mmCIF file of C-alpha atoms in Angstrom:
data_model
loop_
_atom_site.group_PDB
_atom_site.id
_atom_site.type_symbol
_atom_site.label_atom_id
_atom_site.label_comp_id
_atom_site.label_asym_id
_atom_site.label_seq_id
_atom_site.Cartn_x
_atom_site.Cartn_y
_atom_site.Cartn_z
ATOM 1 C CA MET A 239 -10.106 11.853 19.370
ATOM 2 C CA PRO A 240 -13.461 13.912 19.873
ATOM 3 C CA SER A 241 -16.446 12.638 17.810
ATOM 4 C CA ASN A 242 -19.805 14.223 17.016
ATOM 5 C CA ALA A 243 -22.168 12.072 15.380
ATOM 6 C CA ASN A 244 -24.134 15.291 13.677
ATOM 7 C CA TRP A 245 -21.637 16.176 11.410
ATOM 8 C CA PRO A 246 -23.052 16.353 8.084
ATOM 9 C CA ARG A 247 -22.454 13.533 5.680
ATOM 10 C CA GLN A 248 -20.211 13.607 2.481
ATOM 11 C CA ARG A 249 -21.725 15.991 -0.284
ATOM 12 C CA ARG A 250 -22.550 14.381 -3.398
ATOM 13 C CA LEU A 251 -20.186 14.979 -6.396
ATOM 14 C CA PRO A 252 -21.004 16.494 -9.925
ATOM 15 C CA GLU A 253 -22.757 13.783 -11.819
ATOM 16 C CA LEU A 254 -20.233 14.346 -14.633
ATOM 17 C CA LYS A 255 -17.528 13.347 -11.870
ATOM 18 C CA HIS A 256 -19.035 10.380 -10.855
ATOM 19 C CA TYR A 257 -19.409 8.982 -14.632
ATOM 20 C CA VAL A 258 -15.196 9.994 -15.132
ATOM 21 C CA ARG A 259 -14.853 7.943 -12.152
ATOM 22 C CA ILE A 260 -17.007 4.895 -13.011
ATOM 23 C CA ILE A 261 -14.864 5.153 -16.575
ATOM 24 C CA SER A 262 -11.875 4.678 -14.371
ATOM 25 C CA ALA A 263 -13.012 1.899 -12.535
ATOM 26 C CA CYS A 264 -14.100 -0.169 -15.606
ATOM 27 C CA LEU A 265 -10.598 0.242 -17.200
ATOM 28 C CA ALA A 266 -8.812 -0.856 -14.612
ATOM 29 C CA ILE A 267 -11.265 -3.947 -14.141
ATOM 30 C CA LEU A 268 -11.496 -4.643 -17.539
ATOM 31 C CA ILE A 269 -9.693 -7.688 -17.634
ATOM 32 C CA TYR A 270 -10.419 -9.646 -14.950
ATOM 33 C CA LEU A 271 -13.952 -8.996 -15.410
ATOM 34 C CA SER A 272 -13.961 -10.877 -18.379
ATOM 35 C CA ILE A 273 -12.531 -13.572 -17.319
ATOM 36 C CA ALA A 274 -13.991 -13.570 -14.042
ATOM 37 C CA ALA A 275 -17.740 -13.950 -16.754
ATOM 38 C CA CYS A 276 -16.883 -17.109 -17.899
ATOM 39 C CA SER A 277 -14.175 -18.713 -14.850
ATOM 40 C CA ASP A 278 -16.589 -20.521 -12.946
ATOM 41 C CA SER A 279 -16.667 -23.783 -13.931
ATOM 42 C CA ASN A 280 -18.864 -24.742 -11.053
ATOM 43 C CA HIS A 281 -21.544 -22.436 -11.761
ATOM 44 C CA LYS A 282 -20.883 -20.974 -8.032
ATOM 45 C CA PRO A 283 -22.452 -17.877 -7.007
ATOM 46 C CA VAL A 284 -20.986 -14.809 -7.905
ATOM 47 C CA TYR A 285 -22.116 -11.318 -5.974
ATOM 48 C CA ARG A 286 -21.345 -7.813 -7.439
ATOM 49 C CA ASN A 287 -21.890 -4.380 -6.773
ATOM 50 C CA GLN A 288 -20.863 -0.756 -6.697
ATOM 51 C CA ILE A 289 -21.107 1.283 -3.604
ATOM 52 C CA LEU A 290 -20.163 5.246 -4.039
ATOM 53 C CA ALA A 291 -17.830 6.512 -1.490
ATOM 54 C CA PHE A 292 -14.811 8.837 -0.985
ATOM 55 C CA GLY A 293 -16.350 10.576 -4.169
ATOM 56 C CA THR A 294 -15.705 7.136 -6.267
ATOM 57 C CA ILE A 295 -17.422 4.099 -7.080
ATOM 58 C CA VAL A 296 -16.168 0.928 -5.025
ATOM 59 C CA GLU A 297 -16.917 -2.377 -6.734
ATOM 60 C CA LEU A 298 -17.174 -5.776 -4.454
ATOM 61 C CA THR A 299 -16.733 -9.098 -6.857
ATOM 62 C CA LEU A 300 -17.477 -11.809 -4.465
ATOM 63 C CA PHE A 301 -16.988 -15.294 -5.058
ATOM 64 C CA ASP A 302 -19.035 -18.395 -3.666
ATOM 65 C CA THR A 303 -21.513 -15.422 -2.418
ATOM 66 C CA SER A 304 -25.238 -15.627 -2.860
ATOM 67 C CA ASP A 305 -27.169 -12.012 -3.648
ATOM 68 C CA THR A 306 -28.656 -12.304 0.124
ATOM 69 C CA ASP A 307 -25.319 -12.893 1.469
ATOM 70 C CA GLY A 308 -23.773 -10.275 -0.796
ATOM 71 C CA GLU A 309 -26.412 -7.680 0.025
ATOM 72 C CA LYS A 310 -25.866 -7.697 3.389
ATOM 73 C CA LEU A 311 -21.918 -7.407 3.584
ATOM 74 C CA SER A 312 -22.318 -4.691 1.047
ATOM 75 C CA ASN A 313 -24.708 -2.522 3.269
ATOM 76 C CA GLU A 314 -22.387 -3.160 6.048
ATOM 77 C CA ILE A 315 -19.528 -2.278 4.441
ATOM 78 C CA ARG A 316 -21.181 0.797 3.036
ATOM 79 C CA LEU A 317 -21.588 1.685 6.479
ATOM 80 C CA MET A 318 -18.183 1.362 7.275
ATOM 81 C CA MET A 319 -16.896 2.874 4.820
ATOM 82 C CA GLU A 320 -19.037 5.991 5.227
ATOM 83 C CA ASP A 321 -18.001 6.410 8.953
ATOM 84 C CA PHE A 322 -14.373 5.881 8.026
ATOM 85 C CA HIS A 323 -14.723 8.614 5.475
ATOM 86 C CA GLU A 324 -16.429 11.326 7.744
ATOM 87 C CA HIS A 325 -14.207 10.438 10.891
ATOM 88 C CA TRP A 326 -10.843 10.832 8.708
ATOM 89 C CA HIS A 327 -12.547 13.882 6.316
ATOM 90 C CA ALA A 328 -9.297 16.170 5.997
ATOM 91 C CA TRP A 329 -11.738 19.406 5.362
ATOM 92 C CA GLN A 330 -15.068 19.344 6.436
ATOM 93 C CA ASN A 331 -15.855 19.225 10.242
ATOM 94 C CA SER A 332 -14.550 15.896 11.299
ATOM 95 C CA PRO A 333 -12.432 14.131 14.513
ATOM 96 C CA LEU A 334 -9.526 15.013 12.411
ATOM 97 C CA THR A 335 -10.084 18.179 11.503
ATOM 98 C CA LEU A 336 -10.642 18.891 14.815
ATOM 99 C CA LEU A 337 -7.495 16.789 15.922
ATOM 100 C CA SER A 338 -5.716 19.379 13.501
ATOM 101 C CA GLN A 339 -7.381 22.251 15.078
ATOM 102 C CA THR A 340 -6.670 20.939 19.067
ATOM 103 C CA LEU A 341 -2.576 20.647 17.890
ATOM 104 C CA SER A 342 -2.124 23.657 15.997
ATOM 105 C CA GLN A 343 -3.222 25.610 19.565
ATOM 106 C CA SER A 344 -2.381 23.137 22.080
ATOM 107 C CA GLY A 345 0.623 21.055 20.602
ATOM 108 C CA GLN A 346 -1.044 17.734 22.690
ATOM 109 C CA SER A 347 -4.517 15.643 22.296
ATOM 110 C CA GLU A 348 -5.608 12.609 23.358
ATOM 111 C CA ILE A 349 -6.583 9.999 21.116
ATOM 112 C CA ASN A 350 -8.119 6.566 20.671
ATOM 113 C CA ALA A 351 -5.865 3.399 20.271
ATOM 114 C CA ASP A 352 -6.999 2.688 16.710
ATOM 115 C CA ASP A 353 -6.844 6.555 15.477
ATOM 116 C CA ALA A 354 -3.207 6.268 17.238
ATOM 117 C CA GLU A 355 -2.716 3.265 15.144
ATOM 118 C CA LEU A 356 -3.551 4.934 12.020
ATOM 119 C CA ILE A 357 -1.378 7.684 12.420
ATOM 120 C CA SER A 358 1.545 6.056 13.718
ATOM 121 C CA LYS A 359 1.394 4.035 10.354
ATOM 122 C CA SER A 360 0.990 7.052 8.509
ATOM 123 C CA LEU A 361 4.336 8.405 9.993
ATOM 124 C CA ALA A 362 5.856 5.396 9.788
ATOM 125 C CA LEU A 363 5.161 5.322 6.200
ATOM 126 C CA SER A 364 6.374 8.875 5.516
ATOM 127 C CA ASN A 365 9.694 8.056 7.582
ATOM 128 C CA ALA A 366 10.204 5.000 5.331
ATOM 129 C CA SER A 367 9.852 7.146 2.005
ATOM 130 C CA LYS A 368 11.923 9.776 3.312
ATOM 131 C CA GLY A 369 9.276 12.344 3.812
ATOM 132 C CA LEU A 370 7.963 12.086 0.190
ATOM 133 C CA PHE A 371 4.890 10.585 1.463
ATOM 134 C CA HIS A 372 3.515 13.415 3.724
ATOM 135 C CA PRO A 373 0.294 13.035 5.611
ATOM 136 C CA ALA A 374 0.207 16.889 6.768
ATOM 137 C CA LEU A 375 0.158 18.557 3.493
ATOM 138 C CA GLY A 376 -3.665 19.837 4.324
ATOM 139 C CA GLU A 377 -2.512 23.543 4.004
ATOM 140 C CA LEU A 378 -0.664 22.779 0.813
ATOM 141 C CA ILE A 379 -3.366 21.149 -0.878
ATOM 142 C CA SER A 380 -5.692 23.269 0.113
ATOM 143 C CA ALA A 381 -3.701 26.485 -1.115
ATOM 144 C CA TRP A 382 -3.749 24.655 -4.715
ATOM 145 C CA GLY A 383 -7.460 24.064 -4.321
ATOM 146 C CA PHE A 384 -7.417 20.243 -4.540
ATOM 147 C CA HIS A 385 -9.369 19.890 -1.641
ATOM 148 C CA SER A 386 -12.691 20.987 -3.776
ATOM 149 C CA ASP A 387 -14.796 19.435 -5.845
ATOM 150 C CA GLU A 388 -14.354 22.406 -8.373
ATOM 151 C CA LEU A 389 -10.847 22.064 -9.427
ATOM 152 C CA PRO A 390 -8.985 25.614 -9.588
ATOM 153 C CA LEU A 391 -8.138 27.799 -12.827
ATOM 154 C CA SER A 392 -4.598 28.552 -11.711
ATOM 155 C CA PRO A 393 -1.943 27.690 -9.423
ATOM 156 C CA PRO A 394 -1.229 29.757 -6.018
ATOM 157 C CA SER A 395 1.114 32.357 -6.095
ATOM 158 C CA GLU A 396 4.907 31.098 -5.547
ATOM 159 C CA GLN A 397 4.793 33.453 -2.426
ATOM 160 C CA THR A 398 1.765 31.271 -0.894
ATOM 161 C CA ILE A 399 3.687 28.156 -1.505
ATOM 162 C CA ASN A 400 7.233 29.554 0.045
ATOM 163 C CA ASP A 401 5.448 30.600 3.214
ATOM 164 C CA ILE A 402 3.541 27.598 3.690
ATOM 165 C CA LEU A 403 6.938 25.258 3.423
ATOM 166 C CA ASN A 404 8.627 27.571 5.524
ATOM 167 C CA THR A 405 5.935 26.557 8.375
ATOM 168 C CA LEU A 406 5.553 23.223 7.613
ATOM 169 C CA PRO A 407 6.088 20.930 10.372
ATOM 170 C CA THR A 408 8.581 17.788 10.071
ATOM 171 C CA LEU A 409 7.051 14.932 10.770
ATOM 172 C CA ASP A 410 9.552 13.971 13.150
ATOM 173 C CA GLN A 411 8.144 16.381 15.598
ATOM 174 C CA ILE A 412 4.470 14.695 15.522
ATOM 175 C CA THR A 413 4.648 12.131 18.460
ATOM 176 C CA ILE A 414 2.147 9.366 19.860
ATOM 177 C CA THR A 415 2.700 8.126 23.160
ATOM 178 C CA ASN A 416 0.254 5.919 25.287
ATOM 179 C CA ASN A 417 -2.299 7.396 22.881
ATOM 180 C CA VAL A 418 -1.524 11.536 23.660
ATOM 181 C CA ILE A 419 -0.488 12.910 19.973
ATOM 182 C CA SER A 420 1.997 15.907 20.561
ATOM 183 C CA ASN A 421 2.892 18.542 17.643
ATOM 184 C CA ASP A 422 6.498 19.966 19.278
ATOM 185 C CA SER A 423 7.175 22.189 16.137
ATOM 186 C CA GLY A 424 5.009 25.080 17.304
ATOM 187 C CA GLN A 425 3.442 25.358 13.950
ATOM 188 C CA ALA A 426 0.253 24.709 13.071
ATOM 189 C CA ILE A 427 -0.488 21.285 11.346
ATOM 190 C CA HIS A 428 -3.312 20.152 8.907
ATOM 191 C CA PHE A 429 -3.353 16.467 8.701
ATOM 192 C CA ASP A 430 -5.001 15.060 5.180
ATOM 193 C CA LEU A 431 -4.385 11.275 5.076
ATOM 194 C CA GLY A 432 -6.255 10.826 1.858
ATOM 195 C CA GLY A 433 -2.289 9.664 0.268
ATOM 196 C CA PHE A 434 -3.132 6.059 1.970
ATOM 197 C CA ALA A 435 -6.646 6.264 3.698
ATOM 198 C CA LYS A 436 -8.251 4.315 0.255
ATOM 199 C CA GLY A 437 -5.591 2.005 1.377
ATOM 200 C CA VAL A 438 -6.799 1.341 4.515
ATOM 201 C CA ILE A 439 -10.227 1.123 4.171
ATOM 202 C CA ILE A 440 -9.589 -1.702 1.575
ATOM 203 C CA ASP A 441 -7.713 -3.612 3.931
ATOM 204 C CA ARG A 442 -10.459 -3.393 6.689
ATOM 205 C CA THR A 443 -12.950 -4.568 3.964
ATOM 206 C CA ILE A 444 -10.677 -7.603 2.482
ATOM 207 C CA GLU A 445 -10.753 -8.079 6.671
ATOM 208 C CA TYR A 446 -14.037 -7.840 7.237
ATOM 209 C CA LEU A 447 -14.598 -10.405 4.266
ATOM 210 C CA ARG A 448 -12.659 -12.735 5.544
ATOM 211 C CA LYS A 449 -14.362 -12.736 9.272
ATOM 212 C CA ALA A 450 -17.337 -13.402 7.121
ATOM 213 C CA GLY A 451 -15.945 -16.520 5.692
ATOM 214 C CA ILE A 452 -15.277 -15.157 1.836
ATOM 215 C CA ASN A 453 -12.150 -16.138 0.627
ATOM 216 C CA ASN A 454 -12.365 -15.224 -3.043
ATOM 217 C CA ALA A 455 -12.842 -11.665 -3.781
ATOM 218 C CA ILE A 456 -11.554 -8.411 -5.028
ATOM 219 C CA VAL A 457 -12.232 -4.419 -3.707
ATOM 220 C CA ASN A 458 -11.930 -1.964 -6.472
ATOM 221 C CA ALA A 459 -11.558 1.400 -5.264
ATOM 222 C CA GLY A 460 -11.668 3.659 -8.272
ATOM 223 C CA GLY A 461 -9.020 1.282 -10.075
ATOM 224 C CA ASP A 462 -6.821 0.754 -6.903
ATOM 225 C CA LEU A 463 -7.890 -2.568 -5.405
ATOM 226 C CA ARG A 464 -7.001 -5.667 -3.450
ATOM 227 C CA THR A 465 -7.479 -9.271 -4.185
ATOM 228 C CA ILE A 466 -7.912 -12.191 -2.479
ATOM 229 C CA GLY A 467 -7.975 -16.596 -3.825
ATOM 230 C CA SER A 468 -8.950 -16.574 -7.129
ATOM 231 C CA ALA A 469 -11.342 -15.683 -9.551
ATOM 232 C CA GLY A 470 -13.730 -18.990 -9.699
ATOM 233 C CA ASP A 471 -10.924 -21.211 -10.945
ATOM 234 C CA ARG A 472 -8.613 -18.807 -12.373
ATOM 235 C CA PRO A 473 -6.453 -16.247 -10.601
ATOM 236 C CA TRP A 474 -7.408 -12.584 -11.239
ATOM 237 C CA ARG A 475 -6.037 -10.859 -14.067
ATOM 238 C CA ILE A 476 -5.674 -6.881 -13.580
ATOM 239 C CA GLY A 477 -5.542 -4.339 -16.365
ATOM 240 C CA ILE A 478 -3.633 -0.791 -15.750
ATOM 241 C CA ARG A 479 -4.610 2.258 -17.412
ATOM 242 C CA HIS A 480 -2.990 3.977 -20.241
ATOM 243 C CA PRO A 481 -1.858 7.549 -18.652
ATOM 244 C CA ARG A 482 -2.739 9.352 -21.943
ATOM 245 C CA ASP A 483 -5.609 7.065 -23.041
ATOM 246 C CA LEU A 484 -9.067 5.655 -22.115
ATOM 247 C CA ALA A 485 -7.366 2.686 -22.354
ATOM 248 C CA VAL A 486 -5.514 -0.582 -21.149
ATOM 249 C CA PHE A 487 -1.897 -0.062 -21.278
ATOM 250 C CA ALA A 488 -0.921 -3.366 -19.432
ATOM 251 C CA SER A 489 -2.149 -6.447 -17.225
ATOM 252 C CA ILE A 490 -0.984 -8.464 -14.806
ATOM 253 C CA THR A 491 -2.034 -11.650 -12.987
ATOM 254 C CA THR A 492 -2.459 -11.135 -9.312
ATOM 255 C CA ARG A 493 -1.222 -14.228 -6.257
ATOM 256 C CA ASP A 494 -3.264 -15.031 -3.746
ATOM 257 C CA ASP A 495 -3.390 -11.740 -1.501
ATOM 258 C CA GLU A 496 -1.796 -8.736 -3.639
ATOM 259 C CA SER A 497 -2.528 -4.940 -3.800
ATOM 260 C CA VAL A 498 -2.354 -3.583 -6.956
ATOM 261 C CA PHE A 499 -2.231 0.722 -6.762
ATOM 262 C CA THR A 500 -1.515 3.125 -9.363
ATOM 263 C CA SER A 501 -1.218 6.903 -8.915
ATOM 264 C CA GLY A 502 -1.304 9.079 -11.807
ATOM 265 C CA ASP A 503 -0.824 12.698 -13.258
ATOM 266 C CA TYR A 504 -4.618 12.355 -15.076
ATOM 267 C CA GLU A 505 -6.691 11.914 -11.830
ATOM 268 C CA ARG A 506 -7.347 15.006 -10.622
ATOM 269 C CA TYR A 507 -5.453 18.174 -12.732
ATOM 270 C CA PHE A 508 -5.824 21.401 -14.279
ATOM 271 C CA ASP A 509 -4.246 23.370 -17.358
ATOM 272 C CA TYR A 510 -2.741 26.614 -16.865
ATOM 273 C CA GLN A 511 -1.045 28.091 -19.807
ATOM 274 C CA GLY A 512 -0.511 25.292 -21.810
ATOM 275 C CA LYS A 513 1.167 23.371 -18.674
ATOM 276 C CA ARG A 514 -0.931 20.535 -16.266
ATOM 277 C CA TYR A 515 -0.692 20.814 -12.845
ATOM 278 C CA HIS A 516 -1.948 17.608 -11.110
ATOM 279 C CA HIS A 517 -2.639 16.783 -7.328
ATOM 280 C CA ILE A 518 0.285 14.768 -6.353
ATOM 281 C CA ILE A 519 2.184 17.708 -4.592
ATOM 282 C CA ASP A 520 6.027 16.798 -3.986
ATOM 283 C CA PRO A 521 6.691 18.322 -0.105
ATOM 284 C CA ARG A 522 10.298 19.064 -0.766
ATOM 285 C CA SER A 523 8.851 21.888 -3.383
ATOM 286 C CA GLY A 524 5.518 22.624 -3.021
ATOM 287 C CA TYR A 525 4.705 21.850 -6.584
ATOM 288 C CA PRO A 526 3.362 18.747 -8.434
ATOM 289 C CA ALA A 527 5.738 16.375 -8.962
ATOM 290 C CA ASP A 528 6.803 16.437 -12.850
ATOM 291 C CA THR A 529 8.784 13.577 -14.256
ATOM 292 C CA VAL A 530 6.615 10.787 -14.527
ATOM 293 C CA SER A 531 3.068 10.398 -15.793
ATOM 294 C CA SER A 532 1.852 7.170 -13.598
ATOM 295 C CA VAL A 533 3.195 4.777 -11.244
ATOM 296 C CA THR A 534 2.045 1.148 -10.208
ATOM 297 C CA VAL A 535 3.035 -0.727 -7.517
ATOM 298 C CA ILE A 536 2.052 -4.226 -6.109
ATOM 299 C CA HIS A 537 2.459 -5.483 -2.171
ATOM 300 C CA ARG A 538 0.155 -7.236 0.130
ATOM 301 C CA ASP A 539 -0.875 -4.307 1.976
ATOM 302 C CA SER A 540 -3.097 -1.617 0.522
ATOM 303 C CA ALA A 541 -2.163 1.048 2.673
ATOM 304 C CA THR A 542 1.715 0.608 2.180
ATOM 305 C CA ALA A 543 0.790 0.183 -1.437
ATOM 306 C CA ASP A 544 -1.401 3.522 -1.600
ATOM 307 C CA ALA A 545 1.220 5.502 0.183
ATOM 308 C CA ALA A 546 4.042 3.929 -1.767
ATOM 309 C CA ALA A 547 2.087 4.588 -5.598
ATOM 310 C CA THR A 548 2.488 8.312 -4.079
ATOM 311 C CA ALA A 549 6.101 8.418 -2.579
ATOM 312 C CA LEU A 550 7.220 7.130 -5.593
ATOM 313 C CA PHE A 551 5.589 9.186 -8.055
ATOM 314 C CA ILE A 552 7.598 12.185 -6.280
ATOM 315 C CA ALA A 553 10.120 10.120 -6.170
ATOM 316 C CA GLY A 554 10.283 10.129 -10.265
ATOM 317 C CA LYS A 555 12.569 8.419 -12.641
ATOM 318 C CA GLN A 556 15.857 9.183 -10.964
ATOM 319 C CA ASP A 557 15.314 8.469 -7.281
ATOM 320 C CA TRP A 558 12.391 5.589 -7.133
ATOM 321 C CA PRO A 559 14.388 3.001 -6.350
ATOM 322 C CA ARG A 560 16.034 3.688 -3.653
ATOM 323 C CA ILE A 561 12.753 5.127 -2.305
ATOM 324 C CA ALA A 562 11.019 1.607 -3.100
ATOM 325 C CA LYS A 563 14.001 -0.208 -1.430
ATOM 326 C CA SER A 564 13.339 2.027 1.360
ATOM 327 C CA MET A 565 9.728 1.487 1.578
ATOM 328 C CA GLY A 566 9.696 -2.620 1.271
ATOM 329 C CA ILE A 567 8.319 -2.192 -2.482
ATOM 330 C CA GLU A 568 9.284 -4.721 -5.259
ATOM 331 C CA HIS A 569 7.138 -4.801 -7.627
ATOM 332 C CA VAL A 570 7.117 -0.943 -9.039
ATOM 333 C CA MET A 571 6.694 0.279 -12.841
ATOM 334 C CA ILE A 572 7.132 3.606 -13.962
ATOM 335 C CA ILE A 573 5.613 5.241 -16.734
ATOM 336 C CA ASP A 574 7.483 8.610 -18.024
ATOM 337 C CA LYS A 575 5.920 11.618 -20.327
ATOM 338 C CA GLU A 576 7.215 9.556 -23.501
ATOM 339 C CA ASN A 577 5.727 6.348 -21.844
ATOM 340 C CA LYS A 578 8.779 4.631 -21.887
ATOM 341 C CA VAL A 579 8.337 1.629 -18.967
ATOM 342 C CA PHE A 580 10.806 1.615 -16.027
ATOM 343 C CA ILE A 581 10.544 -1.379 -14.220
ATOM 344 C CA THR A 582 12.053 -4.115 -11.674
ATOM 345 C CA PRO A 583 12.585 -7.435 -11.941
ATOM 346 C CA GLU A 584 10.378 -8.724 -10.312
ATOM 347 C CA LEU A 585 7.187 -6.961 -12.013
ATOM 348 C CA ALA A 586 8.949 -7.125 -15.427
ATOM 349 C CA GLU A 587 8.483 -11.215 -15.258
ATOM 350 C CA ARG A 588 4.575 -10.925 -14.484
ATOM 351 C CA MET A 589 3.852 -7.682 -16.684
ATOM 352 C CA GLU A 590 1.463 -8.166 -19.790
ATOM 353 C CA TYR A 591 1.762 -5.065 -22.076
ATOM 354 C CA GLU A 592 -1.694 -4.235 -23.910
ATOM 355 C CA ILE A 593 -0.643 -1.800 -26.311
ATOM 356 C CA SER A 594 0.715 -1.941 -29.888
ATOM 357 C CA PRO A 595 3.247 -1.185 -30.280
ATOM 358 C CA PRO A 596 4.818 -2.408 -26.840
ATOM 359 C CA PRO A 597 6.418 0.512 -24.691
ATOM 360 C CA ALA A 598 9.722 1.097 -24.753
ATOM 361 C CA VAL A 599 11.234 -1.109 -21.388
ATOM 362 C CA GLU A 600 14.101 -0.680 -19.122
ATOM 363 C CA ILE A 601 14.610 -3.108 -16.140
ATOM 364 C CA HIS A 602 15.895 -1.882 -12.830
ATOM 365 C CA PRO A 603 16.732 -3.920 -10.060
ATOM 366 C CA LEU A 604 16.459 -2.270 -6.501
ATOM 367 C CA PRO A 605 19.756 -1.033 -5.029
#
């Protein structure tokens, strides 16, 4: 994929937005930080730092790591995240936007092996989700205005949405062979890998830490995270945000190497004529999915967890078990509009609810 070192750095978001993201991250890690603070009976060093990336706060917590080593790792990770973000930015001038333009105009482009691997993974996850996770919804996201720092004041017209859906390529028309990507649809394409890019960079950060000899850590990007090892002499305990309150809804203890990802209608949204419109767009209808408030999934692979949280949110209360099985996700919790919980037995036995009174819960085995 072509690249250009002179493309601009990501614009800094408004200060208020930073504070909101910080609050979300702090809520998600409230429980594990309180345990980590008192869990290291051997007084081994714990390094903590925050990095601003992707418009959110990424928090690193590294056990058995000195401040000197932690600072070095943190700086290297920050640069890695900045490079990744610039390379895969769907809206500013980037190799990804150039690729979308090339495929729209000529239908074919050479890409490097790393790009081929990542785009192939996004297509495979889309296929497993029956198309609910869709990595080429850029035109639709743009029409809704969720690509911008400033939220829109009203939804797009029905005609605009229908026009985009009528020309949206199906992803089986996007193929990659020997590092050559082809768009056989004859239609314009606009990649937006935001539905799983955060998971990809968390996976790469964990891989980087392991190569550096770090075996006990957590990487938390705005409440979506992956843990390895333990928090001192105890496991990591993670808080899951209440979808309608700045509070912890439930908590879970992670096992050695797990990712916890949540998609919710409270992350980016606007209200118009008494209705909430959020950023999780159903590629079938062109409108925000509207049957649940949040979805939490646990999986070893962060990229898979990220895509699955989005897909299961769109699947909604009726279809999420089928999609979860297709994507290989055993640990799922759905919170609907009335704060009722739908959960798999694998996750139910590990979940603790932090609200009072506890929510109504239905346990759903996968088909």
